[in-house]
DNA sequence: TTGTAAGCGTTATCAG
DNA sequence: CTGATAACGCTTACAA
């Protein structure tokens, strides 16, 4: 009785050795063509490629990593705290950008959500030579508990770290400038009583967007006291807007530090029978799905989040491969004007 | 001149061999204690553990995988199409659940977003022995282009696959039953004119939730024609509600197939000066951040998404390790009653 | 119970 | 330009 390949369990993947045999060359040669070495006879190369096709051969990553002392993998760290607050699409979108870029390289993306309870596990995973670089997306506060690793491993952050901003690699948009421009538009369209719903002041985006609003308001010679704070959630935006309205002072425009809070502001404004934009103009920040879902469609700052993720990945790969890389890359934003202003 | 360890480049990670030397045992023994083999003298074990501590040793995954012919890694596949539609937190949340569970195992999670353009790359990665199992979360339609791999590799799906539901492993909630219960509550609270904003009919959740609504409506002897469809986005929910209202027939309750569409329905309803719940009761599905952000807080079906992710991971690991695993696990839902009904 | 030694699939060095 | 052959760091029979 002969062994036939039954459907019992996946048969082992073809190895480089098998390819070599089929092509009638040495393993070294196969390895060379697989890795695109220029110095290999083109006839042999053809033969090898044919064999690879025939066998549907894929190099074994583990063996490869072992031999090259390089994992060809990068890790995305998401602090557990951050991972719990995914009301906004920031995370998913940035991950998408990262994965999209990495798909064109031969780096693999692995994800860990780092529990603050036992960070050593994550730490030793990272330092155990299993990873060539690290991406940190902690939309949340300044908990960059990973900054210290940047001495041992290439790291790139999403957004300026709350601390250590002068040593770390990161990619962001110019939040202050973008907020300033958005606010200027409000001014130049004739609004006189500008308010803002600011984000948390322990997060760089919260800080910078408020600063941008202030700059624009002051340069217009207007008072800058109409500030209420939210935490980037829809509900907090609604509440902040209520507080603003409760002050009983004239308000004819409001800049919200993100679209979710802007959407919240909508409910508060419209709930009081006021009209957007006739009574109050609203501009947001992010240009996420809220911006178009809401009525009237929201004028907002386009935040290129996917690009941000791509750029993070690109920077990290450059770092890993010893190519020059920008320490801080700042992506451009644009104001997209819709019907709320 | 002697070499001192300067801060030039990360020093190589300690190896098992170094641990063995320090502890005065053979590598085999170290390997045994690392892998928790029972048959090792407890004194030696202590010594080894001490050495591991001292050196801050972490096993090299590549080497380990190579030796055991097992990657200790699972891959999460996100179809590119799916990844573009992240208005709702489903993706982030389920990933969180997966990562959370995996954190307690020694499986690594890697993510690929599979471009439909060149699926072979993904395919060969998966089949190249780099991964022990696959998780597929394609919230989107029935594009389970991966089902065919399930012969070669353990796979678990998020939600019942549109096709192949009888062979695949998957975890889901009983959408039909949940929708039915939610609708029954509307009936039992005295509502007579029930409408629904259904999801896309090429997605199992869309289909099942509509079916559940129908069942409840029919068993109450009420007409089941008040149906409009959306695509699970806020905007589509608003539009569907407009169409419903435009029919100019009495409506005193509506079941939306998810919370985002319910939120959209809110704007349409309140935009016409109708009150929730006095004029129209609303119930949603998912219990995501919208449910509490909205005014009045939304009565909705709690969808245990994090648990879903955890269960997916758990099932997959069981499958990989040859333990028994449920082919379909259905997680319980609960109706959380807030102020919209 | 512990150690020896033979792989695991690739890459890299070094002759030829 | 090609082919032996020695690593790479760990696991695992097989001996002792």
PDB file of C-alpha atoms in Angstrom, chain A residues 160 162 175-176 179 198-214 229 232 257:
ATOM      1  CA  UNK A 160       3.984  64.312  19.261  1.00  0.00           C
ATOM      2  CA  UNK A 162       3.548  64.424  25.573  1.00  0.00           C
ATOM      3  CA  UNK A 175      -2.624  71.031  14.885  1.00  0.00           C
ATOM      4  CA  UNK A 176      -2.035  74.577  15.932  1.00  0.00           C
ATOM      5  CA  UNK A 179      -6.883  75.158  14.082  1.00  0.00           C
ATOM      6  CA  UNK A 198     -11.409  72.396  23.346  1.00  0.00           C
ATOM      7  CA  UNK A 199      -9.983  68.945  23.921  1.00  0.00           C
ATOM      8  CA  UNK A 200      -8.252  67.643  27.037  1.00  0.00           C
ATOM      9  CA  UNK A 201      -5.270  69.719  27.994  1.00  0.00           C
ATOM     10  CA  UNK A 202      -3.105  66.761  28.786  1.00  0.00           C
ATOM     11  CA  UNK A 203      -2.999  65.698  25.166  1.00  0.00           C
ATOM     12  CA  UNK A 204      -0.929  67.500  22.591  1.00  0.00           C
ATOM     13  CA  UNK A 205      -3.756  67.744  20.064  1.00  0.00           C
ATOM     14  CA  UNK A 206      -6.011  69.216  22.727  1.00  0.00           C
ATOM     15  CA  UNK A 207      -3.418  71.767  23.677  1.00  0.00           C
ATOM     16  CA  UNK A 208      -2.367  72.732  20.194  1.00  0.00           C
ATOM     17  CA  UNK A 209      -5.814  73.103  18.710  1.00  0.00           C
ATOM     18  CA  UNK A 210      -6.827  75.403  21.513  1.00  0.00           C
ATOM     19  CA  UNK A 211      -3.663  77.435  21.014  1.00  0.00           C
ATOM     20  CA  UNK A 212      -4.442  77.754  17.316  1.00  0.00           C
ATOM     21  CA  UNK A 213      -7.924  79.015  18.023  1.00  0.00           C
ATOM     22  CA  UNK A 214      -6.541  81.559  20.508  1.00  0.00           C
ATOM     23  CA  UNK A 229     -13.533  71.640  27.458  1.00  0.00           C
ATOM     24  CA  UNK A 232     -13.313  64.314  22.345  1.00  0.00           C
ATOM     25  CA  UNK A 257     -11.438  70.334  18.511  1.00  0.00           C
TER      26      UNK A 257
END
